[in-house]
Backbone as JSON Lines, residues from 0, in Angstrom:
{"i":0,"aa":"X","n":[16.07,0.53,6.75],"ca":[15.56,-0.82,6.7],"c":[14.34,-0.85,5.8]}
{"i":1,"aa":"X","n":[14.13,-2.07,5.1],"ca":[13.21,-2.52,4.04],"c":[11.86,-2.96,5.14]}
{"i":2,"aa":"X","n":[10.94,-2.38,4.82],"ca":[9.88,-2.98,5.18],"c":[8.63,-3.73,4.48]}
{"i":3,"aa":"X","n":[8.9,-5.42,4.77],"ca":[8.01,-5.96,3.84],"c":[6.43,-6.01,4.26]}
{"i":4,"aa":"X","n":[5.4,-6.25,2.91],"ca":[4.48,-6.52,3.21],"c":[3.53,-6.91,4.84]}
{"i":5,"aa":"X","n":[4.16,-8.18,4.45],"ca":[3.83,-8.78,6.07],"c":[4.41,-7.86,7.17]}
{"i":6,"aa":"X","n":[5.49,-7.32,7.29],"ca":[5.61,-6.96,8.85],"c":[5.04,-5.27,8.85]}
{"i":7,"aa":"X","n":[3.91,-5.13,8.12],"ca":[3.04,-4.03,7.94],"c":[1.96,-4.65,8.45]}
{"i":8,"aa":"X","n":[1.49,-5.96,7.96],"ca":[0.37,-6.37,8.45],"c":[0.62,-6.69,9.63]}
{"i":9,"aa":"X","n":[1.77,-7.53,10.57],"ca":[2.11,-7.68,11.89],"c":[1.96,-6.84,12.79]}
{"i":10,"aa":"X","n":[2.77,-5.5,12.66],"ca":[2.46,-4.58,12.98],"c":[1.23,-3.77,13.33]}
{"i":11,"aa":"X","n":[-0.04,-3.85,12.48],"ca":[-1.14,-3.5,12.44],"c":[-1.82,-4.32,13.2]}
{"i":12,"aa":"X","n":[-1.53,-5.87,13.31],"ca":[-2.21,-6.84,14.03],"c":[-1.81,-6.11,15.51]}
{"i":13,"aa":"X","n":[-0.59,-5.96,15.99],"ca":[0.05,-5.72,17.41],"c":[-0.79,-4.46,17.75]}
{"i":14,"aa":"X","n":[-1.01,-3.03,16.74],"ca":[-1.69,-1.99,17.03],"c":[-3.21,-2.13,17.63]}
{"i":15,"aa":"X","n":[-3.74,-3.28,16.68],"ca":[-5.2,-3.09,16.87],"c":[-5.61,-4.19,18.3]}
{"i":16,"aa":"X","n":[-4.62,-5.09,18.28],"ca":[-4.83,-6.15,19.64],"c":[-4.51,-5.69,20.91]}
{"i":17,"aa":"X","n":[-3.36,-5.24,20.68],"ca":[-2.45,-4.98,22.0],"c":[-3.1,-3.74,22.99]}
{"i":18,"aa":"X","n":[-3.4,-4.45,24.27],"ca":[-4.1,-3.39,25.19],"c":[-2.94,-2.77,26.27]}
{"i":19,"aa":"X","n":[-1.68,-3.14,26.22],"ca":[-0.41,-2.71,26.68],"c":[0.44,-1.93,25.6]}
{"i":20,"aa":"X","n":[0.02,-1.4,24.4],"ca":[0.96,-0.81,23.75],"c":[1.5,0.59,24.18]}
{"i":21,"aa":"X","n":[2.92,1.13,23.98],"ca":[3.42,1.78,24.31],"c":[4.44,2.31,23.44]}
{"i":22,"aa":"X","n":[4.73,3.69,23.78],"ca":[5.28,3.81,22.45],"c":[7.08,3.93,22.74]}
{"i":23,"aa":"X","n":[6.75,3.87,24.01],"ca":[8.56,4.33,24.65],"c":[8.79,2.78,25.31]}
{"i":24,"aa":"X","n":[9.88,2.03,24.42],"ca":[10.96,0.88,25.27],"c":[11.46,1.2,26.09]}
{"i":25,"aa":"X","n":[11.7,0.22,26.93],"ca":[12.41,0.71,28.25],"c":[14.03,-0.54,28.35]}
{"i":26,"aa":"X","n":[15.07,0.05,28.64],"ca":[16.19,-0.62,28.77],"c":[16.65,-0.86,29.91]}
{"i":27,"aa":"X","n":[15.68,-1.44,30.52],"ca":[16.31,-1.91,32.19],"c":[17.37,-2.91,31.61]}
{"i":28,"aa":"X","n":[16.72,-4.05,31.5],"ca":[17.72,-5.54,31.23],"c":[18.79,-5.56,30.38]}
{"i":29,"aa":"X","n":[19.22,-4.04,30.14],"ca":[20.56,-4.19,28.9],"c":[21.76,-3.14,29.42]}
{"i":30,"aa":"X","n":[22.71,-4.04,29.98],"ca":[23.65,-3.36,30.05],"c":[24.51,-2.22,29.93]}
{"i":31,"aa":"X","n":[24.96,-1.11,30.73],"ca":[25.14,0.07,30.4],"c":[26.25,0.0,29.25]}
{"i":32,"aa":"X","n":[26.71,-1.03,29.34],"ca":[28.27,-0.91,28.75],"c":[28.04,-1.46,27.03]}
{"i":33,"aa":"X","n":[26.67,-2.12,27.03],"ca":[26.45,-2.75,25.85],"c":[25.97,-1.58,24.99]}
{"i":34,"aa":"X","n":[25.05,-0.79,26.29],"ca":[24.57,0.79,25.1],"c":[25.53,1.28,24.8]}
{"i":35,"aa":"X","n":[26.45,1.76,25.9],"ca":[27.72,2.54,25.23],"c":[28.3,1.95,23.66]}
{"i":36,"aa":"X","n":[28.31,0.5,23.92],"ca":[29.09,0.08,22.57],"c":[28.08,0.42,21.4]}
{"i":37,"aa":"X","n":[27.28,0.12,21.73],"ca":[25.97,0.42,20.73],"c":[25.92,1.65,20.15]}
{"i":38,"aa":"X","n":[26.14,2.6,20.94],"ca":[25.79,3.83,20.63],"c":[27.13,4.38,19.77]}
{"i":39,"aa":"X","n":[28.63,3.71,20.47],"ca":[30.03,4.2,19.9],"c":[29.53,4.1,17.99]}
{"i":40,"aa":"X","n":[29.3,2.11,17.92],"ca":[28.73,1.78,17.01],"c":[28.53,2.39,15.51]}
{"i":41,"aa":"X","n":[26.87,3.21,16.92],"ca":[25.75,3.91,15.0],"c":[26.43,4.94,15.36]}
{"i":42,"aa":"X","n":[27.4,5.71,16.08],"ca":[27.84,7.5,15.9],"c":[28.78,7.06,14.66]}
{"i":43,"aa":"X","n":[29.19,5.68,14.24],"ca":[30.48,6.12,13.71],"c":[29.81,5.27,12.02]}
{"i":44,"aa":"X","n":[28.65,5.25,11.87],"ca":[27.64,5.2,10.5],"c":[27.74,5.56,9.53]}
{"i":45,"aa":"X","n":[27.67,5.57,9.02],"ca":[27.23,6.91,8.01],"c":[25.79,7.61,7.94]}
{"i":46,"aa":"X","n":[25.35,8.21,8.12],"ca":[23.94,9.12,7.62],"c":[23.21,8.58,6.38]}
{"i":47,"aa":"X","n":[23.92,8.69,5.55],"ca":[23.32,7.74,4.23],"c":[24.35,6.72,4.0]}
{"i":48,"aa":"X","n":[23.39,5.8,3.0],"ca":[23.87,4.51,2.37],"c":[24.3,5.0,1.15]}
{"i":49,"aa":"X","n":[25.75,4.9,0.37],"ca":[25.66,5.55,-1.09],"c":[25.03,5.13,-1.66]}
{"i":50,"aa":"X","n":[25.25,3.28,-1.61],"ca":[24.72,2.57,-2.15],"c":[23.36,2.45,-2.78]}
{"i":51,"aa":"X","n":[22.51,2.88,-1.74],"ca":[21.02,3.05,-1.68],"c":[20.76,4.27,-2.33]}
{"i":52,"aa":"X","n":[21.22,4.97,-1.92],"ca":[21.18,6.36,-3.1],"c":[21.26,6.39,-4.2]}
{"i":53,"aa":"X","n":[21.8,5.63,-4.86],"ca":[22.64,5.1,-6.07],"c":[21.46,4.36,-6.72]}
{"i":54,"aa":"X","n":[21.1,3.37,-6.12],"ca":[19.78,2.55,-6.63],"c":[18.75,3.51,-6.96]}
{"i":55,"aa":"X","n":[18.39,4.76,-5.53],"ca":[17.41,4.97,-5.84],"c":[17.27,6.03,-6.91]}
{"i":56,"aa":"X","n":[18.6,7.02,-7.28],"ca":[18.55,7.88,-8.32],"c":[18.95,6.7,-9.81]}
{"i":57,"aa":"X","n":[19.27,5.4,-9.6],"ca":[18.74,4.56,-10.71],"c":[17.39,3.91,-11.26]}
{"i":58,"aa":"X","n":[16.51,4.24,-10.24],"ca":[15.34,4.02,-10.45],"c":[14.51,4.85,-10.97]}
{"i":59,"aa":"X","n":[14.73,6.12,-10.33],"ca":[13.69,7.7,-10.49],"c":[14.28,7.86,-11.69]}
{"i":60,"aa":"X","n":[15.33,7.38,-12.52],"ca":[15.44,7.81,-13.95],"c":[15.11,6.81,-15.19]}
{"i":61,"aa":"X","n":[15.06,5.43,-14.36],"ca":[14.84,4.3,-15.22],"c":[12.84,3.9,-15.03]}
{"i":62,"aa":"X","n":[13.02,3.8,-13.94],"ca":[11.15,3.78,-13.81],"c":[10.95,3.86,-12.56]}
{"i":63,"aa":"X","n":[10.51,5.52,-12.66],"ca":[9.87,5.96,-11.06],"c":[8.61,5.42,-10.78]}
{"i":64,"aa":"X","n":[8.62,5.31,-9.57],"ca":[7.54,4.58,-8.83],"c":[5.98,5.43,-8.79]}
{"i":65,"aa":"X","n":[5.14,4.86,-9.01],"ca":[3.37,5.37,-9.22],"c":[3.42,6.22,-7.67]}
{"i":66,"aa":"X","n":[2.33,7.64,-8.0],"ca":[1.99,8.1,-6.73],"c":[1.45,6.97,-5.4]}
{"i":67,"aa":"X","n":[0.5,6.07,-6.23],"ca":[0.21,4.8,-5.22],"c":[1.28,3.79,-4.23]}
{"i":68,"aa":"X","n":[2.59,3.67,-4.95],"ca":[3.69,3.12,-4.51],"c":[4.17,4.13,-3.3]}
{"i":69,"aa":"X","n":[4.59,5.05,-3.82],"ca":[4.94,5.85,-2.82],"c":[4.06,6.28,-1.76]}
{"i":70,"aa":"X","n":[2.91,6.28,-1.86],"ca":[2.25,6.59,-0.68],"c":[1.9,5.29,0.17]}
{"i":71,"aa":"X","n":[2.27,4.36,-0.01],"ca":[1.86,2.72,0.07],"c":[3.18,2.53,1.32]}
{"i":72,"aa":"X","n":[4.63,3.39,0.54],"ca":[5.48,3.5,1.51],"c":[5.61,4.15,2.61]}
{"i":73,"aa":"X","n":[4.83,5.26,2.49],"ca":[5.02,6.33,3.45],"c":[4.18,5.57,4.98]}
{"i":74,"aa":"X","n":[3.23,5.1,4.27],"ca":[1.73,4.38,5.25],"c":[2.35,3.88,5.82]}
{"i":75,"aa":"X","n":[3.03,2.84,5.01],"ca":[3.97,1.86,5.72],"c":[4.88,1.97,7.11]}
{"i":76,"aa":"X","n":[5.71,2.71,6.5],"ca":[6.74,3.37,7.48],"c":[6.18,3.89,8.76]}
{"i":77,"aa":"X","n":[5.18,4.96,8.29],"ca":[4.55,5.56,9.83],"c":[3.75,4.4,10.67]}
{"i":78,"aa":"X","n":[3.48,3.04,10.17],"ca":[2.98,2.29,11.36],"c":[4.17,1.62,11.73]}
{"i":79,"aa":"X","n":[5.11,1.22,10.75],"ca":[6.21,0.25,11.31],"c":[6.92,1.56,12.47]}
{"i":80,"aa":"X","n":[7.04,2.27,12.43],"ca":[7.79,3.77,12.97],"c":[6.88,3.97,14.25]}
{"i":81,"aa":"X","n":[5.99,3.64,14.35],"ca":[4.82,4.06,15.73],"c":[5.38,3.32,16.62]}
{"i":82,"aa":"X","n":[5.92,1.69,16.14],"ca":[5.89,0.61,17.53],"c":[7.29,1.2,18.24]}
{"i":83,"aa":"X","n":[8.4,1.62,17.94],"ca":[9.69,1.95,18.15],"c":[9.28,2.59,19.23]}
């Protein structure tokens, strides 16, 4: 998943406000049978996107992204990745 701008800053808002944060969801209210399907679901995925692969070894040869970009992503990810 793409993570935009804003739901970096959302995210950061929820970290620095929230005096209930936690880092483990809990699935009382969801059906056993809905996880099962859920889970049948992402087992049967793929691991990678070709697609996305494809873009991204079209990019790293057409115009790779600044050390700043990439580390801009990484930041990113590890706060959007904390609330899960």
């Amino acid at each position: 998943m793409i993570i935009s701008d804003e739901e970096v800053r959302e995210a950061l808002a929820y970290l620095q406000t929230s005096k209930e944060y936690c880092h483990r969801a809990t699935c009382r209210d969801v059906s056993p049978e809905l996880m099962n399907r859920v889970h049948t679901v992402l087992r049967e995925l793929p691991e990678t996107r070709d697609d996305r692969v494809a873009q991204a070894i079209e990019r790293l040869h057409n115009n790779p992204p600044s050390a700043d970009e990439v580390a801009d992503k990484i930041i990113s990810r590890t706060i959007t990745d904390s609330l899960r």
